[in-house]
CSV table of C-alpha atoms in Angstrom, one decimal:
chain,number,residue,atom,x,y,z
J,1,ARG,CA,100.6,84.4,112.9
J,2,ALA,CA,102.0,86.8,110.4
J,3,VAL,CA,101.5,90.4,109.2
J,4,ALA,CA,102.7,91.8,105.9
J,5,PHE,CA,102.8,95.5,104.9
J,6,ASP,CA,102.7,97.5,101.8
J,7,ILE,CA,105.3,100.4,102.0
J,8,ASP,CA,104.3,103.5,100.0
J,9,GLY,CA,101.4,105.3,101.8
J,10,THR,CA,101.1,102.4,104.3
J,11,LEU,CA,104.3,102.7,106.4
J,12,TYR,CA,104.7,106.4,105.8
J,13,PRO,CA,102.2,109.2,104.7
J,14,SER,CA,102.3,109.8,100.9
J,15,ARG,CA,101.6,113.5,101.0
J,16,PRO,CA,105.1,114.5,102.3
J,17,MET,CA,106.7,112.3,99.7
J,18,TYR,CA,104.7,113.9,96.9
J,19,LEU,CA,105.5,117.4,98.2
J,20,ARG,CA,109.2,116.8,98.6
J,21,SER,CA,109.6,115.0,95.3
J,22,ALA,CA,107.6,117.6,93.2
J,23,LEU,CA,110.4,119.9,92.4
J,24,HIS,CA,112.8,117.0,92.0
J,25,ALA,CA,110.5,115.4,89.6
J,26,LEU,CA,110.1,118.4,87.2
J,27,PRO,CA,113.1,117.5,84.9
J,28,HIS,CA,111.6,113.9,84.7
J,29,LEU,CA,108.0,114.6,83.9
J,30,ARG,CA,108.0,113.0,80.5
J,31,PHE,CA,109.5,109.9,81.9
J,32,LEU,CA,107.2,109.8,84.9
J,33,ARG,CA,104.1,110.1,82.9
J,34,ALA,CA,105.1,107.4,80.5
J,35,PHE,CA,106.2,105.2,83.3
J,36,ALA,CA,102.8,105.6,85.1
J,37,ARG,CA,101.1,104.6,81.9
J,38,VAL,CA,103.3,101.5,81.6
J,39,ARG,CA,102.7,100.4,85.1
J,40,ARG,CA,98.9,100.6,84.6
J,41,ALA,CA,99.1,98.7,81.3
J,42,ILE,CA,101.4,95.9,82.6
J,43,ARG,CA,98.9,95.0,85.4
J,44,ASP,CA,96.6,93.6,82.6
J,45,VAL,CA,99.3,91.5,80.9
J,46,TYR,CA,99.2,87.8,81.5
J,47,PRO,CA,101.3,85.7,81.2
J,48,ILE,CA,104.6,87.6,81.5
J,49,ASP,CA,107.8,85.8,80.6
J,50,ASP,CA,110.2,88.5,81.9
J,51,PHE,CA,108.7,91.4,83.9
J,52,LEU,CA,111.7,93.8,83.6
J,53,GLU,CA,112.1,93.0,79.9
J,54,LEU,CA,108.5,93.7,79.2
J,55,GLN,CA,108.5,96.9,81.3
J,56,ASN,CA,111.5,98.2,79.4
J,57,ALA,CA,109.9,97.4,76.1
J,58,LEU,CA,106.7,99.1,77.0
J,59,LEU,CA,108.5,102.2,78.2
J,60,ALA,CA,110.6,102.3,75.1
J,61,ASP,CA,107.5,102.3,72.9
J,62,GLU,CA,105.9,105.1,75.0
J,63,MET,CA,109.0,107.3,74.9
J,64,HIS,CA,110.4,106.3,71.4
J,65,ILE,CA,113.7,105.2,72.9
J,66,THR,CA,115.6,102.0,73.1
J,67,PRO,CA,114.8,99.4,75.7
J,68,ASP,CA,118.3,99.8,77.1
J,69,ARG,CA,117.7,103.5,77.5
J,70,ALA,CA,114.4,102.8,79.2
J,71,SER,CA,116.1,100.4,81.6
J,72,ARG,CA,118.7,103.1,82.6
J,73,LEU,CA,116.0,105.7,83.1
J,74,ILE,CA,114.0,103.4,85.5
J,75,ARG,CA,117.1,102.4,87.4
J,76,HIS,CA,118.2,106.1,87.7
J,77,TRP,CA,114.8,107.1,89.1
J,78,HIS,CA,114.6,104.3,91.6
J,79,ASP,CA,118.2,104.2,92.7
J,80,ILE,CA,119.1,107.9,92.7
J,81,ASP,CA,116.2,110.2,92.5
J,82,LEU,CA,113.8,108.5,94.9
J,83,ASP,CA,116.8,107.7,97.2
J,84,ILE,CA,117.2,111.5,97.8
J,85,VAL,CA,113.5,111.9,98.6
J,86,TYR,CA,113.3,108.9,101.0
J,87,ARG,CA,116.2,110.1,103.1
J,88,ARG,CA,113.9,112.8,104.5
J,89,LEU,CA,110.7,110.8,105.1
J,90,SER,CA,109.5,109.6,108.5
J,91,PRO,CA,107.1,106.6,109.1
J,92,PHE,CA,103.6,107.0,110.5
J,93,GLU,CA,103.5,107.6,114.3
J,94,TYR,CA,103.6,104.4,116.3
J,95,VAL,CA,104.3,102.2,113.2
J,96,ARG,CA,107.7,101.0,114.4
J,97,GLU,CA,106.3,100.3,117.9
J,98,PHE,CA,103.5,98.3,116.4
J,99,ILE,CA,105.8,96.2,114.2
J,100,GLN,CA,108.1,95.6,117.2
J,101,SER,CA,105.2,94.5,119.4
J,102,LEU,CA,104.2,92.0,116.7
J,103,ARG,CA,107.6,90.5,116.7
J,104,ASP,CA,107.8,90.5,120.5
J,105,SER,CA,104.6,88.5,120.4
J,106,GLY,CA,106.0,85.9,118.1
J,107,VAL,CA,104.2,87.2,115.0
J,108,LYS,CA,106.1,87.1,111.7
J,109,THR,CA,106.4,90.3,109.7
J,110,ALA,CA,106.9,90.9,106.0
J,111,VAL,CA,107.0,93.7,103.4
J,112,LEU,CA,105.5,93.5,99.9
J,113,SER,CA,105.7,96.6,97.8
J,114,ASP,CA,105.0,97.0,94.1
J,115,PHE,CA,108.2,99.0,93.7
J,116,PRO,CA,111.8,98.1,94.3
J,117,ILE,CA,112.6,98.5,98.0
J,118,SER,CA,116.2,99.5,97.9
J,119,ASN,CA,117.1,101.6,101.0
J,120,LYS,CA,113.5,102.7,101.8
J,121,LEU,CA,113.2,100.7,105.0
J,122,MET,CA,116.6,101.8,106.2
J,123,TYR,CA,115.7,105.5,105.6
J,124,LEU,CA,112.4,105.0,107.4
J,125,GLY,CA,114.2,103.5,110.4
J,126,LEU,CA,112.4,100.2,109.9
J,127,ASP,CA,115.1,97.9,108.7
J,128,GLY,CA,115.9,94.8,110.6
J,129,LEU,CA,112.3,94.2,111.6
J,130,TRP,CA,111.3,91.7,108.9
J,131,ASP,CA,111.2,88.0,108.2
J,132,CYS,CA,110.5,88.6,104.5
J,133,VAL,CA,111.1,91.6,102.2
J,134,TYR,CA,109.8,91.5,98.6
J,135,SER,CA,109.0,93.8,95.7
J,136,SER,CA,106.1,92.5,93.6
J,137,GLU,CA,108.5,92.6,90.7
J,138,ASP,CA,110.4,89.7,92.3
J,139,SER,CA,107.3,87.5,91.4
J,140,GLY,CA,107.1,88.8,87.8
J,141,TYR,CA,103.8,90.5,88.3
J,142,LEU,CA,102.2,93.5,90.1
J,143,LYS,CA,99.4,93.6,92.6
J,144,PRO,CA,96.5,92.8,92.6
J,145,ARG,CA,97.6,89.6,90.9
J,146,SER,CA,98.0,86.6,93.1
J,147,GLU,CA,101.7,85.9,92.4
J,148,PRO,CA,103.2,88.7,94.6
J,149,PHE,CA,101.1,87.7,97.5
J,150,GLN,CA,101.9,84.1,97.0
J,151,THR,CA,105.6,84.9,97.1
J,152,VAL,CA,105.1,86.3,100.6
J,153,ILE,CA,102.8,83.5,101.8
J,154,ASP,CA,105.5,81.0,100.7
J,155,CYS,CA,108.3,82.9,102.5
J,156,LEU,CA,106.3,83.3,105.7
J,157,ASP,CA,105.4,79.6,105.6
J,158,GLU,CA,101.9,80.2,107.0
J,159,SER,CA,98.4,79.5,105.7
J,160,PRO,CA,96.8,82.6,104.1
J,161,GLU,CA,94.0,82.7,106.7
J,162,HIS,CA,96.7,83.3,109.4
J,163,ILE,CA,98.3,86.3,107.6
J,164,VAL,CA,97.1,89.9,107.6
J,165,TYR,CA,98.1,92.1,104.7
J,166,ILE,CA,98.1,95.9,105.4
J,167,GLY,CA,97.7,98.4,102.6
J,168,ASN,CA,96.3,101.8,101.6
J,169,ASN,CA,95.1,100.9,98.1
J,170,TYR,CA,91.8,99.2,98.1
J,171,GLU,CA,92.0,97.7,94.6
J,172,TYR,CA,95.7,96.6,94.6
J,173,ASP,CA,96.2,95.8,98.3
J,174,ILE,CA,92.9,94.8,99.8
J,175,VAL,CA,91.2,93.1,96.9
J,176,GLY,CA,94.4,91.4,95.8
J,177,ALA,CA,95.1,90.1,99.2
J,178,LYS,CA,91.5,88.9,99.8
J,179,ASN,CA,91.6,87.0,96.5
J,180,VAL,CA,94.3,84.7,97.8
J,181,GLY,CA,92.6,84.2,101.2
J,182,LEU,CA,94.6,86.7,103.3
J,183,MET,CA,93.0,88.7,106.1
J,184,THR,CA,93.3,92.4,105.3
J,185,ALA,CA,93.8,95.8,107.1
J,186,TYR,CA,92.9,98.9,105.1
J,187,LEU,CA,94.5,102.2,106.0
J,188,SER,CA,92.2,105.0,104.8
J,189,SER,CA,90.3,108.1,106.0
J,190,LYS,CA,87.2,106.7,104.1
J,191,THR,CA,85.4,103.5,104.9
J,192,VAL,CA,84.9,100.8,102.4
J,193,ALA,CA,81.1,101.4,102.7
J,194,ASN,CA,81.8,104.6,100.7
J,195,ARG,CA,83.5,102.7,97.9
J,196,ASP,CA,82.6,100.2,95.2
J,197,ASN,CA,82.9,97.3,97.5
J,198,ILE,CA,83.2,94.6,95.0
J,199,ASN,CA,85.0,92.0,97.1
J,200,GLY,CA,83.7,92.5,100.7
J,201,LYS,CA,85.0,94.5,103.5
J,202,PRO,CA,88.6,94.2,104.8
J,203,THR,CA,89.1,92.4,108.1
J,204,PHE,CA,90.2,95.7,109.7
J,205,GLU,CA,89.8,99.3,108.8
J,206,PHE,CA,92.0,101.9,110.5
J,207,ARG,CA,93.2,105.5,110.4
J,208,ASN,CA,96.3,105.2,112.6
J,209,TYR,CA,98.5,102.5,113.9
J,210,ARG,CA,97.5,102.8,117.6
J,211,GLN,CA,93.9,102.0,116.4
J,212,LEU,CA,95.1,99.1,114.3
J,213,ALA,CA,97.2,97.7,117.2
J,214,ALA,CA,94.3,97.7,119.5
J,215,LYS,CA,92.1,95.8,116.9
J,216,VAL,CA,94.8,93.3,115.9
J,217,PHE,CA,95.9,92.3,119.5
J,218,GLU,CA,92.2,92.0,120.5
J,219,PHE,CA,91.7,89.8,117.6
J,220,VAL,CA,94.8,87.7,118.3
J,221,GLY,CA,94.3,87.6,122.1
């Protein structure tokens, strides 16, 4: 009855983004390394009273700056630097057609990304295709915690067992979604059998969206 998607590495290939952002990222390496450490650390924090306040405080400690300066650095990277990179990205082949076919069949669609979404969907040519659009930050937590997924479940107004969540990160997307009862679709060149499969296999595994479409519509039909 509903399908929800991660964005980065799921709606578009990550490699072109990494290549195109490499030179652009050089002046920001100190920030980016510190920010990556903060994002890893914050996944283990519970409870969180104010996500953005905590993120700013952790980054400030990492970089020995004020929380206000940390906040400005994060906003600058998301709103300006990444904006430049995303203008030049393209979605995976057939992804738009797949999403449109879901909607034409009466299936609800949603996006749940760990990062602020901003203009990403517009630049990918995928805006206007969604019933729900959320960043995990809106819930106050990051994947794989249950809160981000529950935000999307509530918005879609469907039971978890009737929702498929599609992602390319096994730990954050697949395990997190399975833990709240969602069906899952795992985009990867490697099968879960080759991984530490601590939480069972995803409902679907796929390498391209034509393959996923065939599996999903066979399952639905």
